[in-house]
Amino acid sequence: TLAQLGIDLPATPDEALTGKALQTLDRQLQGRAIEDLLHLPAMSDLQAKLTMKLLADVCAPIFIAMPGLYPIISSTMVGLSLQFGNTLLSALGYVNHGGILTAFFGDVEKGYLFGKLALTLADRSNSQEYKGRISFLFGTWIQHRRELLRELIPIQKYAYIACMEAGVFNASYSISCYFDANLLCGLELNTWASEISSYSKDLERVKQYSAQAYLEMKQQVALNL
């Protein structure tokens, strides 16, 4: 479907195509401050909107199954926003691209700016789903590279609550990251272990067994210590 809309993703990761996609985006960004992208006009082109939706839908499976394609996905989403304007899904493209820049290419400064741009754009909406998803991705990929580790605790807790209320259960991993930050920041273990139990029950109730398994590993760490 993406190919029919003019987006040709390679069947396997390709460093040359990844480099080309990033270079194309750099040319589009030339002379523009990342913060100024907040003021792009609203996206109105229907084909661009559909393309953004499809790219957003494939982000998670691509990240799990073929992460080498992830930079192409993120740079394509940012490029479409530069060309056609912002939509709420642009925030997802910005935060993913920020994560790519920090984690894959070591460009913490630019990646952090893209992450903050995504948070600001998401805050302009009334969508709990996207506020939660963007907060989760920012806190997981980017925030700890520039801010104190304890700053992750409130943003991951917010991401979990917002996404659960919106019925977006794939962000249930945010509560696992919340406990990682708590452990590394020195939360008392008896408090930590009992709090995990209630969240584990919540995840079981909505059948998020994978996220629950990660959470129970944290609980076992606390019990062992």
XYZ file of C-alpha atoms in Angstrom, residues 9-181:
173
model
C 10.671 0.638 1.431
C 13.460 -1.878 0.806
C 12.716 -5.503 1.648
C 15.827 -5.651 3.840
C 17.931 -3.017 5.633
C 20.149 -1.138 3.200
C 22.819 1.238 4.524
C 23.045 3.092 1.218
C 19.301 3.785 1.139
C 19.345 4.779 4.802
C 22.159 7.233 4.130
C 20.307 8.619 1.117
C 17.104 9.113 3.137
C 18.977 10.965 5.888
C 20.853 13.139 3.376
C 17.586 14.052 1.639
C 16.106 15.080 4.972
C 19.191 17.144 5.838
C 18.758 19.060 2.576
C 15.080 19.691 3.387
C 16.044 20.962 6.844
C 18.832 23.215 5.601
C 18.442 26.713 7.027
C 15.566 25.710 9.338
C 15.763 25.552 13.123
C 14.191 22.364 14.486
C 12.132 24.393 16.984
C 10.593 26.365 14.098
C 8.978 23.223 12.655
C 6.311 23.699 15.298
C 4.954 26.545 13.163
C 4.507 24.578 9.934
C 0.980 24.849 8.502
C -1.544 22.096 9.168
C -1.315 19.156 6.791
C -4.281 19.112 4.397
C -3.172 16.799 1.577
C -5.219 13.599 1.946
C -2.624 11.320 0.354
C 0.077 12.672 2.658
C -2.192 12.120 5.667
C -2.871 8.518 4.649
C 0.834 7.904 4.064
C 1.656 9.268 7.522
C -0.984 7.002 9.073
C 0.426 3.909 7.367
C 4.003 4.793 8.307
C 2.911 5.291 11.924
C 1.173 1.902 11.890
C 4.293 0.049 10.736
C 6.664 1.733 13.236
C 6.307 -0.850 16.006
C 6.533 -4.005 13.840
C 9.472 -2.554 11.885
C 11.276 -1.736 15.147
C 10.807 -5.315 16.386
C 11.381 -7.243 13.165
C 13.720 -5.094 11.056
C 15.088 -2.102 13.006
C 17.532 -1.282 10.221
C 14.592 0.191 8.296
C 13.571 2.439 11.173
C 15.680 5.457 10.115
C 14.015 5.400 6.693
C 10.553 5.355 8.300
C 11.337 8.234 10.659
C 13.079 10.417 8.075
C 10.213 9.841 5.608
C 7.661 10.981 8.207
C 9.670 14.121 9.001
C 10.148 14.812 5.281
C 6.409 14.566 4.608
C 5.743 17.012 7.449
C 8.255 19.477 5.992
C 6.644 19.170 2.583
C 2.950 19.118 3.483
C 2.725 20.541 7.026
C 2.134 19.165 10.504
C -0.406 16.643 11.655
C -0.625 14.941 15.036
C 1.248 12.009 13.513
C 4.124 14.391 12.764
C 4.869 14.327 16.494
C 5.363 10.568 16.251
C 7.728 11.078 13.306
C 9.685 13.757 15.165
C 10.141 11.740 18.363
C 11.099 8.597 16.446
C 13.612 10.561 14.397
C 14.995 12.110 17.571
C 15.457 8.630 18.994
C 17.206 7.465 15.831
C 19.602 10.411 15.926
C 20.527 9.848 19.574
C 20.647 6.035 19.660
C 21.955 5.165 16.184
C 24.053 8.194 15.257
C 25.071 9.759 18.579
C 23.619 13.189 17.714
C 22.168 13.881 21.161
C 21.683 17.621 20.693
C 19.612 17.400 17.517
C 17.764 14.304 18.722
C 16.764 16.030 21.960
C 15.429 19.033 20.034
C 13.297 16.741 17.861
C 11.997 15.028 21.002
C 11.032 18.322 22.652
C 9.380 19.439 19.410
C 7.286 16.245 19.430
C 6.204 16.801 23.052
C 5.153 20.392 22.345
C 3.196 19.399 19.237
C 1.443 16.562 21.082
C 0.566 18.899 23.969
C -1.337 21.110 21.529
C -3.824 18.304 20.931
C -6.515 16.787 23.124
C -5.387 13.263 22.295
C -4.479 11.296 25.403
C -3.316 8.485 23.130
C -0.660 10.538 21.360
C 0.379 12.526 24.415
C 0.993 9.196 26.138
C 2.765 7.568 23.186
C 5.045 10.549 22.589
C 5.871 10.812 26.303
C 6.749 7.105 26.405
C 9.041 7.325 23.369
C 10.701 10.537 24.554
C 11.303 9.101 28.016
C 12.593 5.788 26.672
C 14.811 6.941 23.796
C 15.913 10.495 24.451
C 15.270 12.146 27.820
C 17.940 10.395 29.905
C 20.668 11.543 27.501
C 20.186 15.179 28.512
C 18.241 15.216 31.789
C 18.613 13.674 35.233
C 17.468 10.080 35.396
C 14.814 10.870 38.010
C 13.067 13.100 35.441
C 12.001 9.894 33.664
C 9.846 8.806 36.601
C 6.923 11.253 36.175
C 6.907 11.167 32.366
C 6.777 7.362 32.194
C 4.052 7.250 34.852
C 2.060 9.816 32.863
C 2.602 7.862 29.635
C 1.251 4.694 31.234
C -1.857 6.359 32.687
C -2.656 8.327 29.518
C -2.281 5.340 27.211
C -4.213 2.941 29.441
C -7.065 5.440 29.672
C -7.043 5.786 25.872
C -6.963 2.004 25.387
C -3.503 2.043 23.781
C -2.025 -0.913 25.589
C 1.200 -1.212 23.576
C 2.561 1.650 25.699
C 2.170 -0.573 28.760
C 5.954 -1.020 28.576
C 6.208 2.523 29.930
C 5.466 1.267 33.440
C 8.418 -1.133 33.141
C 10.656 1.834 32.228
C 9.152 3.717 35.171
C 10.379 1.026 37.547
C 13.803 0.904 35.860
C 14.217 4.599 36.619
